[in-house]
Amino acid sequence: MSDAVTIEVGLGARAYQIRIGKGLVAKAGSEIAALKPGARTAIVTDENVASRHLETLTQGLAEASIAATPIILPAGEKTKSYAMLERVVEGLIAAKLERNDLVIAFGGGVIGDLAGFAAGIARRGMPFVQMPTSLLAQVDSSVGGKTGINSPQGKNLVGLFNQPKLVLADTDVLDTLSLREFRAGYAEVAKYGLIDRPDFFTWLEKNWREVFAGGAARTEAIAQSCRAKADVVARDEFETGDRALLNLGHTFGHALEAATAYDSSRLVHGEGVAIGMALAHRFSSRLNLASPDDAARVEAHLQAVGLPYRISDIPGSLPPAEKLFEYITQDKKVTRGALTFILTRGIGQSFIAKDVPQSEVLAFLKDNLAE
Amino acid sequence: MSDAVTIEVGLGARAYQIRIGKGLVAKAGSEIAALKPGARTAIVTDENVASRHLETLTQGLAEASIAATPIILPAGEKTKSYAMLERVVEGLIAAKLERNDLVIAFGGGVIGDLAGFAAGIARRGMPFVQMPTSLLAQVDSSVGGKTGINSPQGKNLVGLFNQPKLVLADTDVLDTLSLREFRAGYAEVAKYGLIDRPDFFTWLEKNWREVFAGGAARTEAIAQSCRAKADVVARDEFETGDRALLNLGHTFGHALEAATAYDSSRLVHGEGVAIGMALAHRFSSRLNLASPDDAARVEAHLQAVGLPYRISDIPGSLPPAEKLFEYITQDKKVTRGALTFILTRGIGQSFIAKDVPQSEVLAFLKDNLAE
Ligand SMILES: NC(=O)c1ccc[n+]([C@@H]2O[C@H](COP(=O)([O-])OP(=O)(O)OC[C@H]3O[C@@H](n4cnc5c(N)ncnc54)[C@H](O)[C@@H]3O)[C@@H](O)[C@H]2O)c1
Ligand SMILES: NC(=O)c1ccc[n+]([C@@H]2O[C@H](COP(=O)([O-])OP(=O)(O)OC[C@H]3O[C@@H](n4cnc5c(N)ncnc54)[C@H](O)[C@@H]3O)[C@@H](O)[C@H]2O)c1
Ligand SMILES: [Zn+2]
Ligand SMILES: [Zn+2]
């Protein structure tokens, strides 16, 4: 695996490695044999990923004599549900995996979140490996141990902190991802620049075309993103502080996802985050925290790569501001009634604002919906 | 709380206290205010417990200005299901509890297992307190952090290790428990003697009438049981070794519960454990590990207190031995195909046997069903 980049997630007894490189799906057998000699596996995946890459993975595992039971689910955000959780858990139990065996989450963020959660509760916990196949999952959801499903009352409201034993990110599999999904993942890449790495954001403004094209710049962008995330997670595994910064763009984004009923034909998670980040910068400038130029710079970059950045970029009609606001207060970043937002003082200068006046948020939403 | 016995569960960062005594439900307000000043609560309970004791609890909390949202479920083992898990989790989210608030599990083992699990996954984990109201829950299920629900494939196959912040066991509430349920809980009390405290078993043989009657002997039996359990749990929180001893009687017991479809009119958990313990002793004597006199002594004691101790004590017809055996292999104490049983060399001399021949188990079941 000489050409793979390895990043350490420093979490003491729960520490693990992220390996990023070409052809890792085909080489998964030796990686997993090294991690857990003698393990059997169950592969949780979705129909899109299965049709393109499951055979490569099962063959790769078979070469190392690793048995694999596939559990194939429908694709899409709606799969992060109680019903699918039950299906995966029952599938893992039926596969008779034992404590030395491994669950492999092989797919985008939906599969990673769902399978990681299911692995955490089937027989009170089975070890699992993340094999993210979307850009979003490679740079974000597969790292850090947040797993879960959606509640009818809001996104990601049910789940666990459950760290994987290993993350294997094969950069080649991204070639079968649609451009739209690649862009959505890119929103999370840009996020790390906007949180606290202004130089990375500047680098992305110059090199985003190469990241989309593949090759060294793509690997570099993924590795930088994973390093950024691993740093934050190592400082604050259970999100009692700093880790909340990773939610930049997500409070607005989750509300928009809820408002579009998680209908991916209208909005996917990364797109919601893109619009949410633009809104967070605009809102910060409206509150006189950041310069309007910075907000404009963020919007210009999102527009350049082809991402939506305004609420009006979402096709179809949206609920009124009051309803969007309700989705926001249902979200989990509420502490004793006060609204917590990730705001910014400029590019790469995000911070956790704990006392954002509810009236300001509502007025801001109204203006943006009227736009 | 001068008359309450306090037992420490030594689990480092997850350490907590068990408090056992009279009137603790009415005094819960001051206990909880001391544990988490300013907390709000949700009380998960079942219809039987709610009708008898919920008002005392909410009044006790109100005296300390603690708000409480009740979530009342049907009583019985069938409540440990995916559907009820979803209902409790959604109820906790709707109650808008935050990280400083508390979930109170107020009921028997069913409620404790279910509510502890739900608290562990709602918003990725809310702290919870166990307030066990059945004898079984006071001496066993509320201590040690095993939480979960049943799978159609077997009991307790889905769940978490999730330690409570406090256990409050009010010995008075046991007075509304049916004699049958009290007896069932007593099976787990006797279990601690049979595992590794022969003197405690001898004490029980002499004093069981006083334990049933209430007063000092009852408190003493509960405290001894909690100490025994806390010791094992502190040594082996995640059941990688010794903790499995607590499953004495449970492999047979769970199979019998499954075989009666968790129908509590036929068999409740503690009764399954009673029969299971008798079978474990008989099986050990059949394998020439223990003297038949010890098996007879166990049966005599269970019979004296009015517990079932033979498979034929279960009303209604049972599936054939092959089917019972299938339930056993579906259970989670299977390591790479070999059957693990808790067997014994005599009263208070239980041990973990990892290579019990499957043919011996089957033959033993056949003989016991024919009986
Ligand atoms: N756990 C975390 O910390 C975290 C962080 C960010 C996002 N998330 C979650 O991640 C989810 C979004 O992730 P996502 O965007 O990967 O969604 P996704 O899993 O739905 O994947 C997007 C689409 O791409 C398809 N796909 C994935 N890999 C492919 C490939 N190699 N080739 C072809 N198609 C492929 C999928 O089938 C799906 O249709 C959301 O549910 C979000 O809440 C979690
Ligand atoms: N987590 C663990 O470590 C552990 C250990 C042992 C057993 N368990 C689980 O515990 C469950 C059995 O516990 P249980 O026997 O308490 O069952 P339970 O919760 O069903 O309670 C038994 C019955 O007594 C009623 N009840 C409870 N308290 C009462 C009171 N004070 N007055 C009147 N009625 C009352 C209940 O409504 C129920 O009908 C099983 O699901 C078993 O798997 C878990
Ligand atoms: Zn995201
Ligand atoms: Zn038990």
PDB file of N, CA, C and O in Angstrom, chain B residues 74-129:
ATOM      1  N   PRO B  74     -47.068  -0.050  27.617  1.00  0.00           N
ATOM      2  CA  PRO B  74     -47.709  -1.283  28.086  1.00  0.00           C
ATOM      3  C   PRO B  74     -46.701  -2.119  28.880  1.00  0.00           C
ATOM      4  O   PRO B  74     -45.498  -2.066  28.618  1.00  0.00           O
ATOM      5  N   ALA B  75     -47.184  -2.891  29.854  1.00  0.00           N
ATOM      6  CA  ALA B  75     -46.292  -3.732  30.656  1.00  0.00           C
ATOM      7  C   ALA B  75     -46.002  -5.039  29.928  1.00  0.00           C
ATOM      8  O   ALA B  75     -46.808  -5.493  29.114  1.00  0.00           O
ATOM      9  N   GLY B  76     -44.848  -5.616  30.200  1.00  0.00           N
ATOM     10  CA  GLY B  76     -44.558  -6.962  29.701  1.00  0.00           C
ATOM     11  C   GLY B  76     -43.336  -7.027  28.794  1.00  0.00           C
ATOM     12  O   GLY B  76     -42.918  -6.038  28.208  1.00  0.00           O
ATOM     13  N   GLU B  77     -42.810  -8.232  28.683  1.00  0.00           N
ATOM     14  CA  GLU B  77     -41.582  -8.474  27.927  1.00  0.00           C
ATOM     15  C   GLU B  77     -41.697  -8.015  26.478  1.00  0.00           C
ATOM     16  O   GLU B  77     -40.711  -7.588  25.870  1.00  0.00           O
ATOM     17  N   LYS B  78     -42.891  -8.091  25.884  1.00  0.00           N
ATOM     18  CA  LYS B  78     -43.056  -7.705  24.476  1.00  0.00           C
ATOM     19  C   LYS B  78     -42.764  -6.220  24.253  1.00  0.00           C
ATOM     20  O   LYS B  78     -42.583  -5.786  23.115  1.00  0.00           O
ATOM     21  N   THR B  79     -42.730  -5.477  25.327  1.00  0.00           N
ATOM     22  CA  THR B  79     -42.414  -4.047  25.228  1.00  0.00           C
ATOM     23  C   THR B  79     -40.939  -3.819  24.880  1.00  0.00           C
ATOM     24  O   THR B  79     -40.571  -2.751  24.398  1.00  0.00           O
ATOM     25  N   LYS B  80     -40.092  -4.808  25.091  1.00  0.00           N
ATOM     26  CA  LYS B  80     -38.675  -4.668  24.691  1.00  0.00           C
ATOM     27  C   LYS B  80     -38.540  -4.945  23.191  1.00  0.00           C
ATOM     28  O   LYS B  80     -37.858  -5.882  22.780  1.00  0.00           O
ATOM     29  N   SER B  81     -39.158  -4.086  22.368  1.00  0.00           N
ATOM     30  CA  SER B  81     -39.224  -4.301  20.923  1.00  0.00           C
ATOM     31  C   SER B  81     -38.705  -3.071  20.181  1.00  0.00           C
ATOM     32  O   SER B  81     -38.579  -1.986  20.752  1.00  0.00           O
ATOM     33  N   TYR B  82     -38.423  -3.255  18.888  1.00  0.00           N
ATOM     34  CA  TYR B  82     -38.038  -2.111  18.050  1.00  0.00           C
ATOM     35  C   TYR B  82     -39.115  -1.021  18.085  1.00  0.00           C
ATOM     36  O   TYR B  82     -38.810   0.167  18.158  1.00  0.00           O
ATOM     37  N   ALA B  83     -40.378  -1.442  17.995  1.00  0.00           N
ATOM     38  CA  ALA B  83     -41.456  -0.442  17.923  1.00  0.00           C
ATOM     39  C   ALA B  83     -41.491   0.420  19.187  1.00  0.00           C
ATOM     40  O   ALA B  83     -41.632   1.642  19.117  1.00  0.00           O
ATOM     41  N   MET B  84     -41.340  -0.207  20.351  1.00  0.00           N
ATOM     42  CA  MET B  84     -41.379   0.557  21.601  1.00  0.00           C
ATOM     43  C   MET B  84     -40.104   1.384  21.771  1.00  0.00           C
ATOM     44  O   MET B  84     -40.128   2.467  22.343  1.00  0.00           O
ATOM     45  N   LEU B  85     -38.995   0.868  21.272  1.00  0.00           N
ATOM     46  CA  LEU B  85     -37.760   1.652  21.314  1.00  0.00           C
ATOM     47  C   LEU B  85     -37.965   2.962  20.558  1.00  0.00           C
ATOM     48  O   LEU B  85     -37.644   4.047  21.054  1.00  0.00           O
ATOM     49  N   GLU B  86     -38.529   2.845  19.370  1.00  0.00           N
ATOM     50  CA  GLU B  86     -38.798   4.042  18.566  1.00  0.00           C
ATOM     51  C   GLU B  86     -39.725   4.991  19.330  1.00  0.00           C
ATOM     52  O   GLU B  86     -39.483   6.199  19.367  1.00  0.00           O
ATOM     53  N   ARG B  87     -40.748   4.413  19.960  1.00  0.00           N
ATOM     54  CA  ARG B  87     -41.691   5.266  20.684  1.00  0.00           C
ATOM     55  C   ARG B  87     -40.999   6.023  21.826  1.00  0.00           C
ATOM     56  O   ARG B  87     -41.234   7.221  22.027  1.00  0.00           O
ATOM     57  N   VAL B  88     -40.148   5.348  22.570  1.00  0.00           N
ATOM     58  CA  VAL B  88     -39.466   6.018  23.686  1.00  0.00           C
ATOM     59  C   VAL B  88     -38.476   7.062  23.164  1.00  0.00           C
ATOM     60  O   VAL B  88     -38.437   8.197  23.643  1.00  0.00           O
ATOM     61  N   VAL B  89     -37.689   6.699  22.163  1.00  0.00           N
ATOM     62  CA  VAL B  89     -36.707   7.653  21.625  1.00  0.00           C
ATOM     63  C   VAL B  89     -37.419   8.904  21.114  1.00  0.00           C
ATOM     64  O   VAL B  89     -37.025  10.035  21.434  1.00  0.00           O
ATOM     65  N   GLU B  90     -38.502   8.710  20.366  1.00  0.00           N
ATOM     66  CA  GLU B  90     -39.238   9.870  19.843  1.00  0.00           C
ATOM     67  C   GLU B  90     -39.838  10.685  20.997  1.00  0.00           C
ATOM     68  O   GLU B  90     -39.877  11.913  20.936  1.00  0.00           O
ATOM     69  N   GLY B  91     -40.272   9.985  22.033  1.00  0.00           N
ATOM     70  CA  GLY B  91     -40.800  10.690  23.209  1.00  0.00           C
ATOM     71  C   GLY B  91     -39.725  11.518  23.903  1.00  0.00           C
ATOM     72  O   GLY B  91     -39.960  12.649  24.322  1.00  0.00           O
ATOM     73  N   LEU B  92     -38.513  10.977  24.002  1.00  0.00           N
ATOM     74  CA  LEU B  92     -37.419  11.717  24.637  1.00  0.00           C
ATOM     75  C   LEU B  92     -37.022  12.932  23.798  1.00  0.00           C
ATOM     76  O   LEU B  92     -36.735  14.003  24.334  1.00  0.00           O
ATOM     77  N   ILE B  93     -37.027  12.760  22.474  1.00  0.00           N
ATOM     78  CA  ILE B  93     -36.696  13.897  21.602  1.00  0.00           C
ATOM     79  C   ILE B  93     -37.781  14.970  21.736  1.00  0.00           C
ATOM     80  O   ILE B  93     -37.486  16.157  21.876  1.00  0.00           O
ATOM     81  N   ALA B  94     -39.042  14.511  21.723  1.00  0.00           N
ATOM     82  CA  ALA B  94     -40.157  15.463  21.833  1.00  0.00           C
ATOM     83  C   ALA B  94     -40.129  16.203  23.168  1.00  0.00           C
ATOM     84  O   ALA B  94     -40.527  17.362  23.253  1.00  0.00           O
ATOM     85  N   ALA B  95     -39.618  15.545  24.211  1.00  0.00           N
ATOM     86  CA  ALA B  95     -39.543  16.187  25.526  1.00  0.00           C
ATOM     87  C   ALA B  95     -38.455  17.254  25.565  1.00  0.00           C
ATOM     88  O   ALA B  95     -38.306  17.962  26.559  1.00  0.00           O
ATOM     89  N   LYS B  96     -37.705  17.337  24.478  1.00  0.00           N
ATOM     90  CA  LYS B  96     -36.642  18.346  24.331  1.00  0.00           C
ATOM     91  C   LYS B  96     -35.662  18.350  25.506  1.00  0.00           C
ATOM     92  O   LYS B  96     -35.206  19.389  25.962  1.00  0.00           O
ATOM     93  N   LEU B  97     -35.338  17.166  25.980  1.00  0.00           N
ATOM     94  CA  LEU B  97     -34.297  17.070  27.000  1.00  0.00           C
ATOM     95  C   LEU B  97     -32.961  17.451  26.379  1.00  0.00           C
ATOM     96  O   LEU B  97     -32.715  17.196  25.206  1.00  0.00           O
ATOM     97  N   GLU B  98     -32.103  18.042  27.178  1.00  0.00           N
ATOM     98  CA  GLU B  98     -30.788  18.400  26.680  1.00  0.00           C
ATOM     99  C   GLU B  98     -29.731  17.616  27.450  1.00  0.00           C
ATOM    100  O   GLU B  98     -30.057  16.797  28.304  1.00  0.00           O
ATOM    101  N   ARG B  99     -28.456  17.903  27.131  1.00  0.00           N
ATOM    102  CA  ARG B  99     -27.421  17.022  27.671  1.00  0.00           C
ATOM    103  C   ARG B  99     -27.311  17.032  29.179  1.00  0.00           C
ATOM    104  O   ARG B  99     -26.768  16.130  29.776  1.00  0.00           O
ATOM    105  N   ASN B 100     -27.849  18.086  29.809  1.00  0.00           N
ATOM    106  CA  ASN B 100     -27.774  18.158  31.265  1.00  0.00           C
ATOM    107  C   ASN B 100     -29.001  17.614  31.950  1.00  0.00           C
ATOM    108  O   ASN B 100     -29.103  17.667  33.164  1.00  0.00           O
ATOM    109  N   ASP B 101     -29.936  17.136  31.161  1.00  0.00           N
ATOM    110  CA  ASP B 101     -31.178  16.626  31.735  1.00  0.00           C
ATOM    111  C   ASP B 101     -31.067  15.125  31.976  1.00  0.00           C
ATOM    112  O   ASP B 101     -30.011  14.534  31.742  1.00  0.00           O
ATOM    113  N   LEU B 102     -32.134  14.528  32.464  1.00  0.00           N
ATOM    114  CA  LEU B 102     -32.063  13.118  32.874  1.00  0.00           C
ATOM    115  C   LEU B 102     -33.270  12.318  32.410  1.00  0.00           C
ATOM    116  O   LEU B 102     -34.400  12.784  32.514  1.00  0.00           O
ATOM    117  N   VAL B 103     -32.998  11.129  31.968  1.00  0.00           N
ATOM    118  CA  VAL B 103     -34.052  10.158  31.713  1.00  0.00           C
ATOM    119  C   VAL B 103     -34.149   9.272  32.954  1.00  0.00           C
ATOM    120  O   VAL B 103     -33.131   8.813  33.469  1.00  0.00           O
ATOM    121  N   ILE B 104     -35.352   9.047  33.444  1.00  0.00           N
ATOM    122  CA  ILE B 104     -35.543   8.158  34.590  1.00  0.00           C
ATOM    123  C   ILE B 104     -36.258   6.890  34.118  1.00  0.00           C
ATOM    124  O   ILE B 104     -37.352   6.967  33.558  1.00  0.00           O
ATOM    125  N   ALA B 105     -35.603   5.760  34.320  1.00  0.00           N
ATOM    126  CA  ALA B 105     -36.220   4.470  33.997  1.00  0.00           C
ATOM    127  C   ALA B 105     -36.908   3.990  35.264  1.00  0.00           C
ATOM    128  O   ALA B 105     -36.250   3.627  36.234  1.00  0.00           O
ATOM    129  N   PHE B 106     -38.241   3.995  35.270  1.00  0.00           N
ATOM    130  CA  PHE B 106     -39.015   3.730  36.483  1.00  0.00           C
ATOM    131  C   PHE B 106     -39.896   2.509  36.255  1.00  0.00           C
ATOM    132  O   PHE B 106     -41.012   2.615  35.752  1.00  0.00           O
ATOM    133  N   GLY B 107     -39.379   1.341  36.598  1.00  0.00           N
ATOM    134  CA  GLY B 107     -40.148   0.125  36.380  1.00  0.00           C
ATOM    135  C   GLY B 107     -39.278  -1.095  36.613  1.00  0.00           C
ATOM    136  O   GLY B 107     -38.213  -1.025  37.232  1.00  0.00           O
ATOM    137  N   GLY B 108     -39.742  -2.219  36.079  1.00  0.00           N
ATOM    138  CA  GLY B 108     -38.991  -3.461  36.199  1.00  0.00           C
ATOM    139  C   GLY B 108     -37.875  -3.527  35.171  1.00  0.00           C
ATOM    140  O   GLY B 108     -37.505  -2.514  34.561  1.00  0.00           O
ATOM    141  N   GLY B 109     -37.355  -4.740  34.969  1.00  0.00           N
ATOM    142  CA  GLY B 109     -36.236  -4.917  34.047  1.00  0.00           C
ATOM    143  C   GLY B 109     -36.573  -4.552  32.612  1.00  0.00           C
ATOM    144  O   GLY B 109     -35.712  -4.086  31.863  1.00  0.00           O
ATOM    145  N   VAL B 110     -37.809  -4.737  32.232  1.00  0.00           N
ATOM    146  CA  VAL B 110     -38.210  -4.400  30.866  1.00  0.00           C
ATOM    147  C   VAL B 110     -38.035  -2.901  30.624  1.00  0.00           C
ATOM    148  O   VAL B 110     -37.408  -2.479  29.650  1.00  0.00           O
ATOM    149  N   ILE B 111     -38.568  -2.116  31.533  1.00  0.00           N
ATOM    150  CA  ILE B 111     -38.463  -0.659  31.409  1.00  0.00           C
ATOM    151  C   ILE B 111     -37.004  -0.212  31.544  1.00  0.00           C
ATOM    152  O   ILE B 111     -36.528   0.647  30.793  1.00  0.00           O
ATOM    153  N   GLY B 112     -36.271  -0.779  32.476  1.00  0.00           N
ATOM    154  CA  GLY B 112     -34.867  -0.391  32.659  1.00  0.00           C
ATOM    155  C   GLY B 112     -34.038  -0.681  31.426  1.00  0.00           C
ATOM    156  O   GLY B 112     -33.247   0.160  30.977  1.00  0.00           O
ATOM    157  N   ASP B 113     -34.214  -1.866  30.852  1.00  0.00           N
ATOM    158  CA  ASP B 113     -33.451  -2.235  29.663  1.00  0.00           C
ATOM    159  C   ASP B 113     -33.803  -1.343  28.478  1.00  0.00           C
ATOM    160  O   ASP B 113     -32.925  -0.869  27.744  1.00  0.00           O
ATOM    161  N   LEU B 114     -35.093  -1.132  28.280  1.00  0.00           N
ATOM    162  CA  LEU B 114     -35.571  -0.351  27.140  1.00  0.00           C
ATOM    163  C   LEU B 114     -35.219   1.131  27.291  1.00  0.00           C
ATOM    164  O   LEU B 114     -34.680   1.753  26.366  1.00  0.00           O
ATOM    165  N   ALA B 115     -35.494   1.696  28.462  1.00  0.00           N
ATOM    166  CA  ALA B 115     -35.265   3.131  28.647  1.00  0.00           C
ATOM    167  C   ALA B 115     -33.772   3.452  28.662  1.00  0.00           C
ATOM    168  O   ALA B 115     -33.346   4.489  28.152  1.00  0.00           O
ATOM    169  N   GLY B 116     -32.969   2.545  29.235  1.00  0.00           N
ATOM    170  CA  GLY B 116     -31.522   2.766  29.238  1.00  0.00           C
ATOM    171  C   GLY B 116     -30.962   2.756  27.830  1.00  0.00           C
ATOM    172  O   GLY B 116     -30.074   3.539  27.495  1.00  0.00           O
ATOM    173  N   PHE B 117     -31.488   1.883  27.000  1.00  0.00           N
ATOM    174  CA  PHE B 117     -31.065   1.818  25.597  1.00  0.00           C
ATOM    175  C   PHE B 117     -31.512   3.089  24.858  1.00  0.00           C
ATOM    176  O   PHE B 117     -30.719   3.755  24.177  1.00  0.00           O
ATOM    177  N   ALA B 118     -32.792   3.434  25.024  1.00  0.00           N
ATOM    178  CA  ALA B 118     -33.319   4.631  24.346  1.00  0.00           C
ATOM    179  C   ALA B 118     -32.532   5.877  24.767  1.00  0.00           C
ATOM    180  O   ALA B 118     -32.183   6.715  23.926  1.00  0.00           O
ATOM    181  N   ALA B 119     -32.231   5.985  26.060  1.00  0.00           N
ATOM    182  CA  ALA B 119     -31.459   7.144  26.527  1.00  0.00           C
ATOM    183  C   ALA B 119     -30.073   7.163  25.881  1.00  0.00           C
ATOM    184  O   ALA B 119     -29.526   8.229  25.603  1.00  0.00           O
ATOM    185  N   GLY B 120     -29.529   5.999  25.618  1.00  0.00           N
ATOM    186  CA  GLY B 120     -28.200   5.920  25.015  1.00  0.00           C
ATOM    187  C   GLY B 120     -28.147   6.353  23.564  1.00  0.00           C
ATOM    188  O   GLY B 120     -27.072   6.713  23.064  1.00  0.00           O
ATOM    189  N   ILE B 121     -29.276   6.337  22.883  1.00  0.00           N
ATOM    190  CA  ILE B 121     -29.248   6.676  21.451  1.00  0.00           C
ATOM    191  C   ILE B 121     -30.048   7.928  21.081  1.00  0.00           C
ATOM    192  O   ILE B 121     -29.865   8.459  19.990  1.00  0.00           O
ATOM    193  N   ALA B 122     -30.919   8.405  21.956  1.00  0.00           N
ATOM    194  CA  ALA B 122     -31.662   9.634  21.644  1.00  0.00           C
ATOM    195  C   ALA B 122     -30.681  10.802  21.697  1.00  0.00           C
ATOM    196  O   ALA B 122     -29.971  10.978  22.693  1.00  0.00           O
ATOM    197  N   ARG B 123     -30.613  11.575  20.631  1.00  0.00           N
ATOM    198  CA  ARG B 123     -29.615  12.653  20.512  1.00  0.00           C
ATOM    199  C   ARG B 123     -28.201  12.155  20.855  1.00  0.00           C
ATOM    200  O   ARG B 123     -27.433  12.835  21.504  1.00  0.00           O
ATOM    201  N   ARG B 124     -27.895  10.961  20.412  1.00  0.00           N
ATOM    202  CA  ARG B 124     -26.601  10.319  20.669  1.00  0.00           C
ATOM    203  C   ARG B 124     -26.217  10.241  22.149  1.00  0.00           C
ATOM    204  O   ARG B 124     -25.035  10.285  22.494  1.00  0.00           O
ATOM    205  N   GLY B 125     -27.219  10.094  23.005  1.00  0.00           N
ATOM    206  CA  GLY B 125     -26.908   9.817  24.399  1.00  0.00           C
ATOM    207  C   GLY B 125     -27.342  10.887  25.376  1.00  0.00           C
ATOM    208  O   GLY B 125     -26.877  12.006  25.318  1.00  0.00           O
ATOM    209  N   MET B 126     -28.268  10.516  26.261  1.00  0.00           N
ATOM    210  CA  MET B 126     -28.679  11.378  27.372  1.00  0.00           C
ATOM    211  C   MET B 126     -28.397  10.617  28.650  1.00  0.00           C
ATOM    212  O   MET B 126     -28.582   9.405  28.695  1.00  0.00           O
ATOM    213  N   PRO B 127     -27.980  11.290  29.719  1.00  0.00           N
ATOM    214  CA  PRO B 127     -27.740  10.581  30.974  1.00  0.00           C
ATOM    215  C   PRO B 127     -29.042  10.021  31.545  1.00  0.00           C
ATOM    216  O   PRO B 127     -30.104  10.596  31.331  1.00  0.00           O
ATOM    217  N   PHE B 128     -28.930   8.888  32.262  1.00  0.00           N
ATOM    218  CA  PHE B 128     -30.168   8.318  32.822  1.00  0.00           C
ATOM    219  C   PHE B 128     -29.939   7.733  34.205  1.00  0.00           C
ATOM    220  O   PHE B 128     -28.812   7.440  34.604  1.00  0.00           O
ATOM    221  N   VAL B 129     -31.056   7.612  34.920  1.00  0.00           N
ATOM    222  CA  VAL B 129     -31.075   7.083  36.285  1.00  0.00           C
ATOM    223  C   VAL B 129     -31.984   5.867  36.292  1.00  0.00           C
ATOM    224  O   VAL B 129     -33.029   5.875  35.650  1.00  0.00           O
TER     225      VAL B 129
END
